[in-house]
Amino acid sequence: YEEGYDDGSGMIDPNTGMPIAAGADGNKDMEAYKQLDVEISRQILRMPQGHYQCTICQHTSNQKGNMINHVEAKHFPGPGIHCFICQRHNATRQSYRMHLARVHGIRIKSL
């Protein structure tokens, strides 16, 4: 591993030069995340009243981001993401972002 190495995922922490959420092949990871986003979006309806509803369990939320997190956590459980610093397992991308910010002081916008 070389400092500042970019595996093509575009997810490099500018403070450390280390990849943030890349696996063995960052491009494959990013494609998988894009496909997951597509699948999650298919399960969310914007209701006429302005809130969002899960098409699988009818859970509702006023915030689209909360609904995205709900669908990923409850209906699309995957292998999760291990922190590249401490190896903590995070079930969802949101929990990983929160872990990085709270524990390691690294803020990222999205995975």
Short mmCIF file of C-alpha atoms in Angstrom, two decimals:
data_model
loop_
_atom_site.label_atom_id
_atom_site.label_comp_id
_atom_site.label_asym_id
_atom_site.label_seq_id
_atom_site.Cartn_x
_atom_site.Cartn_y
_atom_site.Cartn_z
CA TYR A 1 0.00 0.00 0.00
CA GLU A 2 1.34 3.39 -1.00
CA GLU A 3 0.24 6.53 0.80
CA GLY A 4 -2.22 8.42 -1.36
CA TYR A 5 -2.90 5.37 -3.55
CA ASP A 6 -6.22 5.68 -5.36
CA ASP A 7 -7.91 2.39 -6.19
CA GLY A 8 -10.31 4.12 -8.59
CA SER A 9 -13.18 4.36 -6.15
CA GLY A 10 -12.66 8.08 -5.55
CA MET A 11 -13.05 7.50 -1.81
CA ILE A 12 -9.74 8.75 -0.43
CA ASP A 13 -9.56 10.52 2.91
CA PRO A 14 -7.65 13.76 2.23
CA ASN A 15 -6.27 13.79 5.79
CA THR A 16 -4.74 10.31 5.74
CA GLY A 17 -4.49 9.47 2.04
CA MET A 18 -6.16 6.16 2.79
CA PRO A 19 -9.21 4.69 1.04
CA ILE A 20 -12.41 5.22 2.98
CA ALA A 21 -14.80 2.51 1.83
CA ALA A 22 -13.09 0.55 -0.88
CA GLY A 23 -12.77 -3.20 -0.84
CA ALA A 24 -10.50 -5.27 -3.03
CA ASP A 25 -11.92 -3.50 -6.06
CA GLY A 26 -13.30 -0.03 -5.31
CA ASN A 27 -14.99 0.24 -8.70
CA LYS A 28 -17.01 -2.91 -8.05
CA ASP A 29 -17.96 -1.59 -4.61
CA MET A 30 -19.15 1.70 -6.08
CA GLU A 31 -21.17 -0.11 -8.76
CA ALA A 32 -22.75 -2.28 -6.06
CA TYR A 33 -23.64 0.85 -4.06
CA LYS A 34 -25.20 2.45 -7.14
CA GLN A 35 -27.27 -0.69 -7.78
CA LEU A 36 -28.31 -0.77 -4.11
CA ASP A 37 -29.43 2.87 -4.41
CA VAL A 38 -31.54 1.98 -7.46
CA GLU A 39 -33.17 -0.94 -5.64
CA ILE A 40 -33.82 1.14 -2.52
CA SER A 41 -35.37 3.96 -4.60
CA ARG A 42 -37.80 1.48 -6.13
CA GLN A 43 -39.16 0.74 -2.66
CA ILE A 44 -39.92 4.34 -1.66
CA LEU A 45 -43.08 6.22 -2.60
CA ARG A 46 -43.60 9.96 -2.21
CA MET A 47 -47.14 10.31 -0.90
CA PRO A 48 -49.47 13.18 -1.89
CA GLN A 49 -49.38 14.41 1.73
CA GLY A 50 -45.62 14.96 1.32
CA HIS A 51 -44.25 12.08 3.37
CA TYR A 52 -42.40 9.00 2.14
CA GLN A 53 -43.62 5.41 2.43
CA CYS A 54 -41.86 2.06 2.23
CA THR A 55 -43.62 -0.15 -0.31
CA ILE A 56 -42.55 -3.29 1.55
CA CYS A 57 -43.83 -2.64 5.09
CA GLN A 58 -45.71 0.71 4.74
CA HIS A 59 -43.39 2.44 7.24
CA THR A 60 -43.56 6.21 6.73
CA SER A 61 -41.22 9.14 7.31
CA ASN A 62 -41.27 12.85 6.63
CA GLN A 63 -37.58 12.69 5.64
CA LYS A 64 -36.44 10.90 2.48
CA GLY A 65 -33.01 10.20 3.99
CA ASN A 66 -34.60 8.45 6.95
CA MET A 67 -36.67 6.33 4.58
CA ILE A 68 -33.57 5.39 2.56
CA ASN A 69 -31.85 4.33 5.79
CA HIS A 70 -34.92 2.33 6.84
CA VAL A 71 -35.14 0.42 3.57
CA GLU A 72 -31.41 -0.37 3.52
CA ALA A 73 -31.34 -1.49 7.16
CA LYS A 74 -34.59 -3.46 7.27
CA HIS A 75 -35.12 -4.81 3.76
CA PHE A 76 -31.69 -4.98 2.09
CA PRO A 77 -29.39 -6.36 4.76
CA GLY A 78 -25.98 -6.98 3.27
CA PRO A 79 -22.56 -7.90 4.55
CA GLY A 80 -22.08 -4.40 5.90
CA ILE A 81 -18.90 -2.35 5.94
CA HIS A 82 -15.84 -2.79 8.15
CA CYS A 83 -14.08 0.36 9.27
CA PHE A 84 -10.68 0.68 7.60
CA ILE A 85 -9.22 2.07 10.84
CA CYS A 86 -10.59 -0.11 13.65
CA GLN A 87 -12.39 -2.90 11.75
CA ARG A 88 -15.72 -2.23 13.52
CA HIS A 89 -18.58 -3.81 11.57
CA ASN A 90 -21.31 -1.38 10.42
CA ALA A 91 -24.58 -2.78 9.09
CA THR A 92 -25.40 0.12 6.74
CA ARG A 93 -23.65 2.92 4.89
CA GLN A 94 -25.28 5.46 7.20
CA SER A 95 -24.05 3.70 10.32
CA TYR A 96 -20.55 3.64 8.78
CA ARG A 97 -20.66 7.38 8.04
CA MET A 98 -21.82 8.06 11.60
CA HIS A 99 -19.10 5.79 13.04
CA LEU A 100 -16.36 7.51 11.03
CA ALA A 101 -17.55 10.95 12.14
CA ARG A 102 -18.09 10.14 15.83
CA VAL A 103 -15.16 7.85 16.50
CA HIS A 104 -12.50 8.94 14.03
CA GLY A 105 -13.49 12.54 13.17
CA ILE A 106 -13.75 11.77 9.45
CA ARG A 107 -16.76 13.21 7.65
CA ILE A 108 -17.82 11.85 4.28
CA LYS A 109 -20.87 12.84 2.28
CA SER A 110 -21.80 9.50 0.78
CA LEU A 111 -20.67 6.03 -0.16
#
